[in-house]
PDB file of C-alpha atoms in Angstrom:
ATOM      1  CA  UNK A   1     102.677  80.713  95.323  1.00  0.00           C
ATOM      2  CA  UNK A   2     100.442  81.964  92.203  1.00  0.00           C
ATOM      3  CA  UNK A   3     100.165  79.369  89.932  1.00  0.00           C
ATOM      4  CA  UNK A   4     101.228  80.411  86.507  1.00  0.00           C
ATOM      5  CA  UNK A   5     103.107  77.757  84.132  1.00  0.00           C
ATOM      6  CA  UNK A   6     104.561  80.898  81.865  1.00  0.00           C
ATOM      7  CA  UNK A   7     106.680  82.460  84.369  1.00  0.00           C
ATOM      8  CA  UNK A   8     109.656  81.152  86.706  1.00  0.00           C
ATOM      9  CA  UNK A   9     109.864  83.599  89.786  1.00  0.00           C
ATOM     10  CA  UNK A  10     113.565  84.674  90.574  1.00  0.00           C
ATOM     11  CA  UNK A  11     114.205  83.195  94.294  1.00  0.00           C
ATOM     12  CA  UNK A  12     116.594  86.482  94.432  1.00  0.00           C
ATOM     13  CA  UNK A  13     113.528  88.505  94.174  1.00  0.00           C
ATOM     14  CA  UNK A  14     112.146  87.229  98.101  1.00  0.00           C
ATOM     15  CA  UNK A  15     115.537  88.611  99.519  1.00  0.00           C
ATOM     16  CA  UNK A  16     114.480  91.962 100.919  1.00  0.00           C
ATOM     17  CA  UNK A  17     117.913  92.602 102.572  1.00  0.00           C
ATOM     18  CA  UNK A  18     120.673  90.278 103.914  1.00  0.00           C
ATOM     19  CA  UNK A  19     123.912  91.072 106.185  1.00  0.00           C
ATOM     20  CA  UNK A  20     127.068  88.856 106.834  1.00  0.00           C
ATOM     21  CA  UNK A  21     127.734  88.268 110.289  1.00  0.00           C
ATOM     22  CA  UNK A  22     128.848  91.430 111.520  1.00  0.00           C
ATOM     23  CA  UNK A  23     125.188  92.460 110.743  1.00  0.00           C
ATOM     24  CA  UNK A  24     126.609  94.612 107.626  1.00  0.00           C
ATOM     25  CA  UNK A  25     123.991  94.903 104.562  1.00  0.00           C
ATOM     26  CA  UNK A  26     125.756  92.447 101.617  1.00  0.00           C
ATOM     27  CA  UNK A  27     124.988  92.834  97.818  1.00  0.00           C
ATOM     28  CA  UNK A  28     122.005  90.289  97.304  1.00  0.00           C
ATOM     29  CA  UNK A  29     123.462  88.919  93.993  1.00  0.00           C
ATOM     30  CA  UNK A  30     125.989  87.477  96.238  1.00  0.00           C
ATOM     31  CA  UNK A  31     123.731  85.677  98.784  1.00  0.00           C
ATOM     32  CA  UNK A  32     124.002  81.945  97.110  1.00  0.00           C
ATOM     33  CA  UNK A  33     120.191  80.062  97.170  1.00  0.00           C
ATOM     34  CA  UNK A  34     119.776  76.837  96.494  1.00  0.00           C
ATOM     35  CA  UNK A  35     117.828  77.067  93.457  1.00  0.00           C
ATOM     36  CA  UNK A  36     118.005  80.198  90.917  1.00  0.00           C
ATOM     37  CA  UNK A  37     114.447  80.104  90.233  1.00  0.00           C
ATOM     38  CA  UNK A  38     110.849  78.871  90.984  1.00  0.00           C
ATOM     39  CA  UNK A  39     108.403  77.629  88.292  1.00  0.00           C
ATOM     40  CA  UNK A  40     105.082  77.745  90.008  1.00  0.00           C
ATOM     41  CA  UNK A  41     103.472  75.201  87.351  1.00  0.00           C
ATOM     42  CA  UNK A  42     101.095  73.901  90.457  1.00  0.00           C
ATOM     43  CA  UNK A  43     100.313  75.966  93.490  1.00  0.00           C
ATOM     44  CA  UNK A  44     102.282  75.092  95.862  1.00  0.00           C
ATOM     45  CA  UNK A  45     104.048  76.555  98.648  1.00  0.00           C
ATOM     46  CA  UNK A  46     107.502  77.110  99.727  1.00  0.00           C
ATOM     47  CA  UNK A  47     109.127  78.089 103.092  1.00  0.00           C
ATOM     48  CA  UNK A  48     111.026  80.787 102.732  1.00  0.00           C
ATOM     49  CA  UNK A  49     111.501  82.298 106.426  1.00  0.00           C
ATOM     50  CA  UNK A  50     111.063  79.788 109.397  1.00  0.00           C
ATOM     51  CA  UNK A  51     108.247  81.803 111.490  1.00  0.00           C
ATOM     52  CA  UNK A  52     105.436  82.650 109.268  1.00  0.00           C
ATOM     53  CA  UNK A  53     104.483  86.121 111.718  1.00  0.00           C
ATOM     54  CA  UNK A  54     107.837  87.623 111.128  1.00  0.00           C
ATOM     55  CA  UNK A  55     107.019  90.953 109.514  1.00  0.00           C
ATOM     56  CA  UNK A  56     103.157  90.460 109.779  1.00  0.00           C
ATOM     57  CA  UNK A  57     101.466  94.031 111.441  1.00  0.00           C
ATOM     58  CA  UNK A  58      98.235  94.873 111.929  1.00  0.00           C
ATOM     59  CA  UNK A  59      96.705  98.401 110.741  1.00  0.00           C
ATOM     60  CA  UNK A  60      94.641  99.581 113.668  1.00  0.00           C
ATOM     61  CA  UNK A  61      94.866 103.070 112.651  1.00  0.00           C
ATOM     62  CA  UNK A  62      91.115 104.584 110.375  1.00  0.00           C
ATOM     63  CA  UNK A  63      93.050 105.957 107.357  1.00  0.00           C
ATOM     64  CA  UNK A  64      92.706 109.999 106.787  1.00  0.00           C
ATOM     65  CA  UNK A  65      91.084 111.804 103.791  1.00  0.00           C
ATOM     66  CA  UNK A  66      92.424 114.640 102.653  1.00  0.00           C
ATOM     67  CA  UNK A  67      91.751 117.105  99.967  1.00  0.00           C
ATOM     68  CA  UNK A  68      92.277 115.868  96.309  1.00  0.00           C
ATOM     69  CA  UNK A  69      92.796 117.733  92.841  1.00  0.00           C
ATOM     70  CA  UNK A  70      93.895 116.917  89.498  1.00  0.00           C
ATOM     71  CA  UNK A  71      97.086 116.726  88.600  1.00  0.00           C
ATOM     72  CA  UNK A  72      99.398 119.414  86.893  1.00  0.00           C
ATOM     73  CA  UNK A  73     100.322 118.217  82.843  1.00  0.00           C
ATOM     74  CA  UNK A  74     102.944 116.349  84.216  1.00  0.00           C
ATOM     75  CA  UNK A  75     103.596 113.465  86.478  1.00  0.00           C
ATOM     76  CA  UNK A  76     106.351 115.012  88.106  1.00  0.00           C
ATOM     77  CA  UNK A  77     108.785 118.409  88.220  1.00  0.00           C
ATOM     78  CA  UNK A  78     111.938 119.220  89.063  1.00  0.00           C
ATOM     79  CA  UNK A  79     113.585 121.968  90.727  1.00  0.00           C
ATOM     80  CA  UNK A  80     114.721 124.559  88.205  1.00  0.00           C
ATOM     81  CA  UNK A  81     118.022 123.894  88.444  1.00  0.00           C
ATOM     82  CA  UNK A  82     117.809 120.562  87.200  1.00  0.00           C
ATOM     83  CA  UNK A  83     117.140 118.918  84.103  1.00  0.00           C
ATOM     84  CA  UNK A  84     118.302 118.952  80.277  1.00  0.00           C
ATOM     85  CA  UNK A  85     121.176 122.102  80.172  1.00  0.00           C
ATOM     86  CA  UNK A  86     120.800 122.718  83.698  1.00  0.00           C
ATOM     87  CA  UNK A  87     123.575 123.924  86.129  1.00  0.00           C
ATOM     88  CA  UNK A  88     122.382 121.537  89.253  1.00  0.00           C
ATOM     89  CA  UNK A  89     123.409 124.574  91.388  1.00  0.00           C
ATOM     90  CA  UNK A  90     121.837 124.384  94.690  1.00  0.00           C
ATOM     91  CA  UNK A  91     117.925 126.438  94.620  1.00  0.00           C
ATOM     92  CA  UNK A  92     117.810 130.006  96.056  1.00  0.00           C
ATOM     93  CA  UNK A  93     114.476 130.112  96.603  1.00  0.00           C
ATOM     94  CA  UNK A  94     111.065 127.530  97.147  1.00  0.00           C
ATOM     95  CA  UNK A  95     109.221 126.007  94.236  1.00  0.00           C
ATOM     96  CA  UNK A  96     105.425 126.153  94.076  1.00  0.00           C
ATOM     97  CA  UNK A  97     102.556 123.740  92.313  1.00  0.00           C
ATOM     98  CA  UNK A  98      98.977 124.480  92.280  1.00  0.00           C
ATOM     99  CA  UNK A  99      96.267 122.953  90.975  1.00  0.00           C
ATOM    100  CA  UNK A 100      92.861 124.582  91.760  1.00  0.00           C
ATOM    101  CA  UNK A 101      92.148 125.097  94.846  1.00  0.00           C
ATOM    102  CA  UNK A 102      95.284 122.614  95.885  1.00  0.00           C
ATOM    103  CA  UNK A 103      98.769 124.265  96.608  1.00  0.00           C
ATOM    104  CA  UNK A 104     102.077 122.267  97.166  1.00  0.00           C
ATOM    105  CA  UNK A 105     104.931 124.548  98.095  1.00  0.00           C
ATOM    106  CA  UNK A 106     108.376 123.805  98.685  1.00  0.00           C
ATOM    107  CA  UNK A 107     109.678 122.511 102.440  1.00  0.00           C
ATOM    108  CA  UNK A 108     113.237 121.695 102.101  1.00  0.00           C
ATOM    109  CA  UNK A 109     114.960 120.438  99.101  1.00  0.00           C
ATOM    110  CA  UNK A 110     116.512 116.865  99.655  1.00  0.00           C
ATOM    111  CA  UNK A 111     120.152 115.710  98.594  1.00  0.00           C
ATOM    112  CA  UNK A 112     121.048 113.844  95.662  1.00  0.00           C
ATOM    113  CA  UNK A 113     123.493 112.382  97.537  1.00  0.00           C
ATOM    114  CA  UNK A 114     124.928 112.177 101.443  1.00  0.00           C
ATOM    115  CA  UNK A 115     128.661 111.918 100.576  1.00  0.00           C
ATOM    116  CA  UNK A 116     131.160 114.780 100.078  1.00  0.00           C
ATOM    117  CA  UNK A 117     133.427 115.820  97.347  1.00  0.00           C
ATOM    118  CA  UNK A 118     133.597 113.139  94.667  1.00  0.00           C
ATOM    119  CA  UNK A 119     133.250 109.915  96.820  1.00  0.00           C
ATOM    120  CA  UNK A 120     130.875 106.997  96.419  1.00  0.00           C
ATOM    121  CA  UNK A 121     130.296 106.462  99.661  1.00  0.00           C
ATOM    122  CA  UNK A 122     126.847 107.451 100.934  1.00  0.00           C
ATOM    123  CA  UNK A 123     125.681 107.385  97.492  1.00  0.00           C
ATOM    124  CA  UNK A 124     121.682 107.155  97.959  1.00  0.00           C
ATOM    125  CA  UNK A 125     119.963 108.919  95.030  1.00  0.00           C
ATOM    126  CA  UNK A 126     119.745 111.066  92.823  1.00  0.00           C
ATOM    127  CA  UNK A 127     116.667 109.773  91.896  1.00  0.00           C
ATOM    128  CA  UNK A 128     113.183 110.263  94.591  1.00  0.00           C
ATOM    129  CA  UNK A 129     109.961 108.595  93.805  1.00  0.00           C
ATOM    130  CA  UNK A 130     108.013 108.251  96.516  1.00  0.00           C
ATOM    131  CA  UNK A 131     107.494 110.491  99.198  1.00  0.00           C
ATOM    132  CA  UNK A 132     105.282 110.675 102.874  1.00  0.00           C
ATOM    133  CA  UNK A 133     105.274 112.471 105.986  1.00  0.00           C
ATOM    134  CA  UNK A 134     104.725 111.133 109.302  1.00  0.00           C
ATOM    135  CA  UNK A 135     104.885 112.218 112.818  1.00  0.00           C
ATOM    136  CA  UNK A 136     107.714 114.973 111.618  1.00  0.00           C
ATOM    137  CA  UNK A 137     109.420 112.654 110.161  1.00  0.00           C
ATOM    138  CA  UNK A 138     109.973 112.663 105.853  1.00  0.00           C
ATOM    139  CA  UNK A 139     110.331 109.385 104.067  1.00  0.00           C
ATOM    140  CA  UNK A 140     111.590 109.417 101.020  1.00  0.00           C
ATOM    141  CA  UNK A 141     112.563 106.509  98.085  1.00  0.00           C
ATOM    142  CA  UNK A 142     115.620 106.877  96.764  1.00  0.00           C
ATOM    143  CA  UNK A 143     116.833 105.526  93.636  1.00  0.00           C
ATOM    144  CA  UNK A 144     120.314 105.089  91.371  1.00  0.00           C
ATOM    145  CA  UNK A 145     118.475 105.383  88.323  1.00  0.00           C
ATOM    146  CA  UNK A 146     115.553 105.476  87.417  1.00  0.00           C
ATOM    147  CA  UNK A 147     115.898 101.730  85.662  1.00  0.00           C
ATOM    148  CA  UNK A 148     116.648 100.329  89.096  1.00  0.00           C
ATOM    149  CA  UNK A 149     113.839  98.121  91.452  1.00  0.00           C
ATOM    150  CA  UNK A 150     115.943  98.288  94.205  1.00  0.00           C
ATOM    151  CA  UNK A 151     116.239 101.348  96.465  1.00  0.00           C
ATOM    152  CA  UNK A 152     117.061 103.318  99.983  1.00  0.00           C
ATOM    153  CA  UNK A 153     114.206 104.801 102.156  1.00  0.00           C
ATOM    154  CA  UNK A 154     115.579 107.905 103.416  1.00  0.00           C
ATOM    155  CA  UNK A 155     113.986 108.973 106.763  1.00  0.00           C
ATOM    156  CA  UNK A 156     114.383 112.818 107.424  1.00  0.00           C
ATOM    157  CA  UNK A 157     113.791 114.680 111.131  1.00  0.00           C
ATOM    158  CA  UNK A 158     112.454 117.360 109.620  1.00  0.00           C
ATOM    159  CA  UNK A 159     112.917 119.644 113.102  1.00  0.00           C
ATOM    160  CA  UNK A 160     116.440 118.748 112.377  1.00  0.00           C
ATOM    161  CA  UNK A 161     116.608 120.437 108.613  1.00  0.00           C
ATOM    162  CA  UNK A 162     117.853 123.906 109.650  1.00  0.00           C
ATOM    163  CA  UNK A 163     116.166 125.372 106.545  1.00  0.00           C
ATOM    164  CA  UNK A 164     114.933 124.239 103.004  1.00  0.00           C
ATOM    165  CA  UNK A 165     117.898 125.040 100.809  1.00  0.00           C
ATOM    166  CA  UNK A 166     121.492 123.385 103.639  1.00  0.00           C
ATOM    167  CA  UNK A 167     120.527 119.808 102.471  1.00  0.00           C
ATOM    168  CA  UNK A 168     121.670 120.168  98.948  1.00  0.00           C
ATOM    169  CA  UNK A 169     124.765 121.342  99.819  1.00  0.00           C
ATOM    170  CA  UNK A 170     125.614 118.196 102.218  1.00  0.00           C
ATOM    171  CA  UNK A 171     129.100 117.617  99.192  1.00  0.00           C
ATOM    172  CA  UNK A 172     130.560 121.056  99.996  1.00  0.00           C
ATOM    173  CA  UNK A 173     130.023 122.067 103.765  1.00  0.00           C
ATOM    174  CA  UNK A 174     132.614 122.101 106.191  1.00  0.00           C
ATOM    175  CA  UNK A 175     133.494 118.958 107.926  1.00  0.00           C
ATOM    176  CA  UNK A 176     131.985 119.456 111.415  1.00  0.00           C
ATOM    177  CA  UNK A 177     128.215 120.874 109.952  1.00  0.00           C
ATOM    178  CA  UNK A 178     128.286 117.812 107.321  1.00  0.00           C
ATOM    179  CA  UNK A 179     128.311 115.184 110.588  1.00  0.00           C
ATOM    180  CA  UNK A 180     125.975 117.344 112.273  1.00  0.00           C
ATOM    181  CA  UNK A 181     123.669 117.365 109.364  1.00  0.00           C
ATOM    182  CA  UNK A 182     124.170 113.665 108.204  1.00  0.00           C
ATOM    183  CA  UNK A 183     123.588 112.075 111.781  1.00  0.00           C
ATOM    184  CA  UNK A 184     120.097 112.908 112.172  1.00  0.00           C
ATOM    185  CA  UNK A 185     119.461 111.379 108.636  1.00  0.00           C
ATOM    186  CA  UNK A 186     118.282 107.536 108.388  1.00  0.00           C
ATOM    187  CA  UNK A 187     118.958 105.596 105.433  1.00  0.00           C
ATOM    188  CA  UNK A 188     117.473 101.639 104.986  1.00  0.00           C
ATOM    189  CA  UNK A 189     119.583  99.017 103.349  1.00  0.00           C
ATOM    190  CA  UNK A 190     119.278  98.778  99.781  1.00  0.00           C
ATOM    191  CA  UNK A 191     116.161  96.913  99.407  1.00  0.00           C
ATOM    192  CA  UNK A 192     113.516  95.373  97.128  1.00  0.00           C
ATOM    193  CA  UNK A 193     110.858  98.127  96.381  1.00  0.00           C
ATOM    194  CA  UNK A 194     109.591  97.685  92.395  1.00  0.00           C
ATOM    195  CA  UNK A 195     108.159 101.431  91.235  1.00  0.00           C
ATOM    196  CA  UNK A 196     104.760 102.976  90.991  1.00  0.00           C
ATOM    197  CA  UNK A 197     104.015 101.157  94.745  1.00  0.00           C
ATOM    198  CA  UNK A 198     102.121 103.235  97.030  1.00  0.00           C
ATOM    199  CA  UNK A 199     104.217 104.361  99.928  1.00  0.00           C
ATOM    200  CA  UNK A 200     103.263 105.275 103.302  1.00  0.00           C
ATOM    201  CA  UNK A 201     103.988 106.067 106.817  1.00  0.00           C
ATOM    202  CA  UNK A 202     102.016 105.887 110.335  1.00  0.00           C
TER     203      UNK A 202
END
């Protein structure tokens, strides 16, 4: 551990995920450890899984540059339909951002949420920060608010999305085309991510 006398690390914080013993994902504020919290006055270490591999990859894969532009005035937009006064109506019609020679235009538009009518269940957003693409696949953060550090990655076939604008309306479709569209969707436990981290796929 880092050693710095001003700060006790919250033991909570190393839980990632954790599941009773049907293998379902439990709340970690109810996984008891056996001390609330670490003051790391002296480095020192402290076991916290039993094989010290587990989770350990190696990159062998050359990263890939692509083209690069400044940014528009803002660090992020939203689709026009949401936001201060807005109707959150499902878009009609694709959103585009350019910047120079650099042009983002939009694929599908992602759900706020995967249950229907009013129910809690399958709650994963509304709130996206980080987003990457790989081998057809679209993964996506997902957050409660945007106060939270804990989050979903949402994994997307994007073969699977029929067209840009059915996801959004995942609450209101028929019974039957709401499985359909749901199953091919992939959603992580609720886990430790923080915010601003760089997130990507391979």
């Amino acid at each position: 551990m880092v050693n710095n006398p001003y700060y006790s690390f919250p033991t909570k914080d190393a839980i990632n995920f954790a599941t009773d013993s049907t293998g379902t994902v439990v709340n970690p504020n109810k996984v008891k450890a056996s001390q609330d919290e670490v003051l790391s006055n002296s480095a020192s270490e402290h076991e916290v899984r039993g094989d010290a591999q587990e989770g350990v990859g190696v990159a062998d894969k050359p990263e890939q540059t692509g083209k690069s532009a400044s940014s528009w005035f803002k660090h992020y937009r939203t689709s026009g339909n949401w936001g201060k006064g807005a109707s959150y109506a499902p878009e009609t019609k694709p959103h585009v951002l350019k910047s120079g020679s650099f042009k983002l235009k939009t694929y599908f538009y992602q759900p706020a949420t995967l249950s229907q009518g009013r129910s809690q269940t399958g709650m994963i957003g509304p709130v996206p920060e980080g987003v990457t693409i790989s081998n057809g696949s679209m993964y996506a953060t997902m957050y409660k608010s945007s106060h939270n550090t804990r989050a979903h990655i949402v994994a997307y076939k994007l073969k699977n999305v029929p067209n840009r604008y059915i996801m959004q309306k995942l609450p209101w479709l028929p019974w039957g085309q709401f499985t359909r569209l749901a199953s091919k969707i992939k959603i992580s436990p609720y886990i430790k991510l923080g915010h601003g981290q760089a997130f990507i796929a391979s």
